[in-house]
PDB file of C-alpha atoms in Angstrom:
ATOM      1  CA  MET A   1      -4.674  -5.550  14.601  1.00 39.00           C
ATOM      2  CA  MET A   2      -2.026  -4.593  12.032  1.00 42.00           C
ATOM      3  CA  GLU A   3       0.824  -2.293  12.952  1.00 42.00           C
ATOM      4  CA  GLU A   4       0.717   1.290  11.719  1.00 41.00           C
ATOM      5  CA  ASP A   5       3.954   0.919   9.733  1.00 44.00           C
ATOM      6  CA  ASP A   6       2.797  -2.081   7.665  1.00 59.00           C
ATOM      7  CA  ASP A   7       3.711  -0.989   4.101  1.00 66.00           C
ATOM      8  CA  SER A   8       0.532  -2.454   2.623  1.00 73.00           C
ATOM      9  CA  ARG A   9      -1.423   0.073   4.709  1.00 88.00           C
ATOM     10  CA  THR A  10       0.852   3.093   4.283  1.00 94.00           C
ATOM     11  CA  ASN A  11       2.453   2.780   0.828  1.00 95.00           C
ATOM     12  CA  LEU A  12       0.683   4.529  -2.044  1.00 97.00           C
ATOM     13  CA  ILE A  13       1.214   4.467  -5.787  1.00 95.00           C
ATOM     14  CA  VAL A  14       0.596   7.735  -7.599  1.00 97.00           C
ATOM     15  CA  ASN A  15      -0.138   7.476 -11.336  1.00 96.00           C
ATOM     16  CA  TYR A  16      -0.488  10.078 -14.114  1.00 96.00           C
ATOM     17  CA  LEU A  17       1.957  12.590 -12.653  1.00 97.00           C
ATOM     18  CA  PRO A  18       3.018  15.505 -14.874  1.00 96.00           C
ATOM     19  CA  GLN A  19       6.357  14.837 -16.607  1.00 93.00           C
ATOM     20  CA  SER A  20       7.777  18.051 -15.156  1.00 94.00           C
ATOM     21  CA  MET A  21       7.057  17.126 -11.512  1.00 96.00           C
ATOM     22  CA  SER A  22      10.141  16.579  -9.342  1.00 95.00           C
ATOM     23  CA  GLN A  23      10.556  14.116  -6.488  1.00 96.00           C
ATOM     24  CA  ASP A  24      10.679  17.035  -4.022  1.00 97.00           C
ATOM     25  CA  GLU A  25       7.385  18.373  -5.406  1.00 97.00           C
ATOM     26  CA  LEU A  26       5.824  14.921  -5.014  1.00 98.00           C
ATOM     27  CA  ARG A  27       6.941  14.773  -1.379  1.00 98.00           C
ATOM     28  CA  SER A  28       5.743  18.316  -0.733  1.00 98.00           C
ATOM     29  CA  LEU A  29       2.297  17.642  -2.210  1.00 98.00           C
ATOM     30  CA  PHE A  30       1.736  14.572  -0.029  1.00 98.00           C
ATOM     31  CA  SER A  31       3.319  16.165   3.065  1.00 98.00           C
ATOM     32  CA  SER A  32       0.400  18.590   3.036  1.00 97.00           C
ATOM     33  CA  VAL A  33      -1.799  15.627   4.062  1.00 97.00           C
ATOM     34  CA  GLY A  34       0.396  13.912   6.674  1.00 96.00           C
ATOM     35  CA  GLU A  35       3.866  12.776   7.698  1.00 97.00           C
ATOM     36  CA  VAL A  36       5.648  11.235   4.702  1.00 98.00           C
ATOM     37  CA  GLU A  37       8.281   8.593   5.406  1.00 97.00           C
ATOM     38  CA  SER A  38       9.505   8.471   1.792  1.00 97.00           C
ATOM     39  CA  ALA A  39       8.586   9.645  -1.689  1.00 97.00           C
ATOM     40  CA  LYS A  40      10.076   8.237  -4.881  1.00 97.00           C
ATOM     41  CA  LEU A  41       9.455   9.432  -8.403  1.00 96.00           C
ATOM     42  CA  ILE A  42      10.147   6.626 -10.886  1.00 95.00           C
ATOM     43  CA  ARG A  43      12.466   7.617 -13.727  1.00 92.00           C
ATOM     44  CA  ASP A  44      13.698   6.005 -16.922  1.00 88.00           C
ATOM     45  CA  LYS A  45      17.002   4.335 -16.014  1.00 87.00           C
ATOM     46  CA  VAL A  46      18.739   5.416 -19.219  1.00 86.00           C
ATOM     47  CA  ALA A  47      17.263   8.788 -20.179  1.00 88.00           C
ATOM     48  CA  GLY A  48      16.481   9.923 -16.628  1.00 88.00           C
ATOM     49  CA  HIS A  49      13.079  11.436 -17.410  1.00 90.00           C
ATOM     50  CA  SER A  50      10.027  10.829 -15.227  1.00 92.00           C
ATOM     51  CA  LEU A  51       7.857   7.850 -16.127  1.00 93.00           C
ATOM     52  CA  GLY A  52       4.813   9.662 -14.730  1.00 94.00           C
ATOM     53  CA  TYR A  53       4.336   7.672 -11.550  1.00 96.00           C
ATOM     54  CA  GLY A  54       5.805   7.332  -8.093  1.00 96.00           C
ATOM     55  CA  PHE A  55       5.395   5.924  -4.602  1.00 96.00           C
ATOM     56  CA  VAL A  56       4.685   7.732  -1.360  1.00 98.00           C
ATOM     57  CA  ASN A  57       4.988   5.920   1.958  1.00 97.00           C
ATOM     58  CA  PHE A  58       3.316   7.532   4.959  1.00 97.00           C
ATOM     59  CA  VAL A  59       4.255   7.020   8.596  1.00 96.00           C
ATOM     60  CA  ASN A  60       0.609   6.396   9.554  1.00 96.00           C
ATOM     61  CA  HIS A  61      -2.179   4.465   7.847  1.00 95.00           C
ATOM     62  CA  SER A  62      -4.705   7.222   8.593  1.00 96.00           C
ATOM     63  CA  ASP A  63      -2.584   9.747   6.658  1.00 97.00           C
ATOM     64  CA  ALA A  64      -2.377   7.358   3.693  1.00 97.00           C
ATOM     65  CA  GLU A  65      -6.178   6.994   3.725  1.00 97.00           C
ATOM     66  CA  ARG A  66      -6.561  10.785   3.905  1.00 97.00           C
ATOM     67  CA  ALA A  67      -4.147  11.232   0.979  1.00 98.00           C
ATOM     68  CA  ILE A  68      -6.247   8.907  -1.171  1.00 97.00           C
ATOM     69  CA  SER A  69      -9.497  10.679  -0.319  1.00 97.00           C
ATOM     70  CA  THR A  70      -7.965  14.161  -0.670  1.00 97.00           C
ATOM     71  CA  LEU A  71      -5.582  13.867  -3.623  1.00 98.00           C
ATOM     72  CA  ASN A  72      -7.026  11.117  -5.836  1.00 97.00           C
ATOM     73  CA  GLY A  73      -8.472  12.836  -8.913  1.00 97.00           C
ATOM     74  CA  LEU A  74      -6.537  16.082  -8.351  1.00 97.00           C
ATOM     75  CA  ARG A  75      -5.727  17.979 -11.566  1.00 96.00           C
ATOM     76  CA  LEU A  76      -2.052  18.877 -11.883  1.00 95.00           C
ATOM     77  CA  GLN A  77      -1.207  20.770 -15.051  1.00 93.00           C
ATOM     78  CA  SER A  78      -2.993  18.758 -17.747  1.00 91.00           C
ATOM     79  CA  LYS A  79      -3.040  15.494 -15.764  1.00 93.00           C
ATOM     80  CA  THR A  80      -5.524  13.990 -13.307  1.00 96.00           C
ATOM     81  CA  ILE A  81      -3.537  11.980 -10.776  1.00 97.00           C
ATOM     82  CA  LYS A  82      -4.666   8.618  -9.457  1.00 97.00           C
ATOM     83  CA  VAL A  83      -3.730   7.750  -5.864  1.00 97.00           C
ATOM     84  CA  SER A  84      -4.247   4.256  -4.436  1.00 95.00           C
ATOM     85  CA  PHE A  85      -2.631   1.710  -2.142  1.00 94.00           C
ATOM     86  CA  ALA A  86       0.397   0.060  -3.754  1.00 91.00           C
ATOM     87  CA  ARG A  87       0.621  -3.711  -4.026  1.00 80.00           C
ATOM     88  CA  PRO A  88       3.343  -5.464  -2.050  1.00 70.00           C
ATOM     89  CA  SER A  89       6.692  -5.406  -3.807  1.00 61.00           C
ATOM     90  CA  SER A  90       7.613  -8.443  -5.857  1.00 60.00           C
ATOM     91  CA  ASP A  91      10.356  -9.188  -3.302  1.00 61.00           C
ATOM     92  CA  THR A  92       7.585  -9.852  -0.794  1.00 57.00           C
ATOM     93  CA  ILE A  93       5.870 -12.441  -2.977  1.00 60.00           C
ATOM     94  CA  LYS A  94       8.640 -13.672  -5.304  1.00 61.00           C
ATOM     95  CA  ASP A  95       9.218 -16.893  -3.371  1.00 63.00           C
ATOM     96  CA  ALA A  96       5.560 -17.903  -3.381  1.00 70.00           C
ATOM     97  CA  ASN A  97       5.992 -20.500  -6.150  1.00 76.00           C
ATOM     98  CA  LEU A  98       6.504 -24.143  -5.270  1.00 79.00           C
ATOM     99  CA  TYR A  99       7.766 -26.682  -7.803  1.00 79.00           C
ATOM    100  CA  ILE A 100       7.516 -30.410  -7.102  1.00 82.00           C
ATOM    101  CA  SER A 101       8.929 -33.249  -9.193  1.00 81.00           C
ATOM    102  CA  GLY A 102       8.525 -36.997  -9.108  1.00 83.00           C
ATOM    103  CA  LEU A 103       4.754 -36.934  -8.720  1.00 83.00           C
ATOM    104  CA  PRO A 104       2.788 -40.098  -9.414  1.00 86.00           C
ATOM    105  CA  ARG A 105       1.396 -40.049 -12.937  1.00 82.00           C
ATOM    106  CA  THR A 106      -2.072 -40.753 -11.529  1.00 86.00           C
ATOM    107  CA  LEU A 107      -2.084 -37.607  -9.361  1.00 83.00           C
ATOM    108  CA  SER A 108      -4.963 -35.303 -10.314  1.00 85.00           C
ATOM    109  CA  GLN A 109      -5.137 -31.532  -9.994  1.00 84.00           C
ATOM    110  CA  GLN A 110      -7.606 -31.935  -7.115  1.00 88.00           C
ATOM    111  CA  ASP A 111      -5.338 -34.467  -5.340  1.00 88.00           C
ATOM    112  CA  LEU A 112      -2.498 -31.979  -5.549  1.00 86.00           C
ATOM    113  CA  GLU A 113      -4.555 -29.126  -4.108  1.00 86.00           C
ATOM    114  CA  ASP A 114      -5.943 -31.359  -1.354  1.00 87.00           C
ATOM    115  CA  MET A 115      -2.398 -32.356  -0.419  1.00 86.00           C
ATOM    116  CA  PHE A 116      -1.143 -28.760  -0.060  1.00 85.00           C
ATOM    117  CA  SER A 117      -4.197 -26.705   0.945  1.00 82.00           C
ATOM    118  CA  SER A 118      -3.512 -27.157   4.671  1.00 84.00           C
ATOM    119  CA  PHE A 119      -0.321 -25.065   4.259  1.00 80.00           C
ATOM    120  CA  GLY A 120      -2.084 -21.951   2.960  1.00 77.00           C
ATOM    121  CA  ARG A 121      -4.254 -20.571   0.210  1.00 75.00           C
ATOM    122  CA  ILE A 122      -3.438 -21.924  -3.243  1.00 78.00           C
ATOM    123  CA  ILE A 123      -3.829 -19.228  -5.867  1.00 74.00           C
ATOM    124  CA  ASN A 124      -3.048 -21.399  -8.863  1.00 77.00           C
ATOM    125  CA  SER A 125      -1.827 -24.943  -9.415  1.00 80.00           C
ATOM    126  CA  ARG A 126      -0.881 -27.008 -12.414  1.00 78.00           C
ATOM    127  CA  VAL A 127       0.289 -30.570 -12.952  1.00 79.00           C
ATOM    128  CA  LEU A 128       2.743 -30.547 -15.852  1.00 75.00           C
ATOM    129  CA  VAL A 129       3.353 -33.774 -17.739  1.00 71.00           C
ATOM    130  CA  ASP A 130       6.454 -34.147 -19.871  1.00 65.00           C
ATOM    131  CA  GLN A 131       5.083 -35.537 -23.147  1.00 60.00           C
ATOM    132  CA  GLN A 132       8.580 -36.619 -24.285  1.00 56.00           C
ATOM    133  CA  ARG A 133       9.079 -38.755 -21.188  1.00 51.00           C
ATOM    134  CA  SER A 134       5.521 -39.973 -20.772  1.00 50.00           C
ATOM    135  CA  ALA A 135       6.727 -43.362 -19.530  1.00 48.00           C
ATOM    136  CA  GLU A 136       7.966 -41.686 -16.322  1.00 48.00           C
ATOM    137  CA  PRO A 137       5.741 -40.505 -13.487  1.00 50.00           C
ATOM    138  CA  GLY A 138       4.454 -36.906 -13.542  1.00 48.00           C
ATOM    139  CA  SER A 139       7.460 -34.696 -14.071  1.00 45.00           C
ATOM    140  CA  SER A 140       6.716 -31.443 -12.334  1.00 48.00           C
ATOM    141  CA  ASP A 141       4.169 -29.276 -10.650  1.00 47.00           C
ATOM    142  CA  SER A 142       3.755 -25.609  -9.943  1.00 48.00           C
ATOM    143  CA  LEU A 143       1.902 -24.110  -6.993  1.00 54.00           C
ATOM    144  CA  ASN A 144       1.679 -20.431  -6.169  1.00 52.00           C
TER     145      ASN A 144
END
């Protein structure tokens, strides 16, 4: 069983927020549903204005579920907000790519996947061949 504080089960993305909404108002709205650990309104880094979306992280998964069922589709000013679970941050998955060089030229895509599938699920793989140096063995590979 997953822990209650697992971000993938408690972190929500909120889209289509009114431009005038403040971060405190975002927190207040979601606090009406359950205990909010954090609320962040995303702003333009230069101009400082709201980009119309934010993230709300609940303490408990059940509160996050309730927020989705209660607040998704809510009309705020002239906007209808969309509330859903956020994807893991790119920091969580940024190191998922694997690059391999010096592969035998005869290695097929299927051979590559067979070789690495025991280490986890392969989302995408490619055998890249350097056309300029075609006399050398396969030059690189990308797994993620």
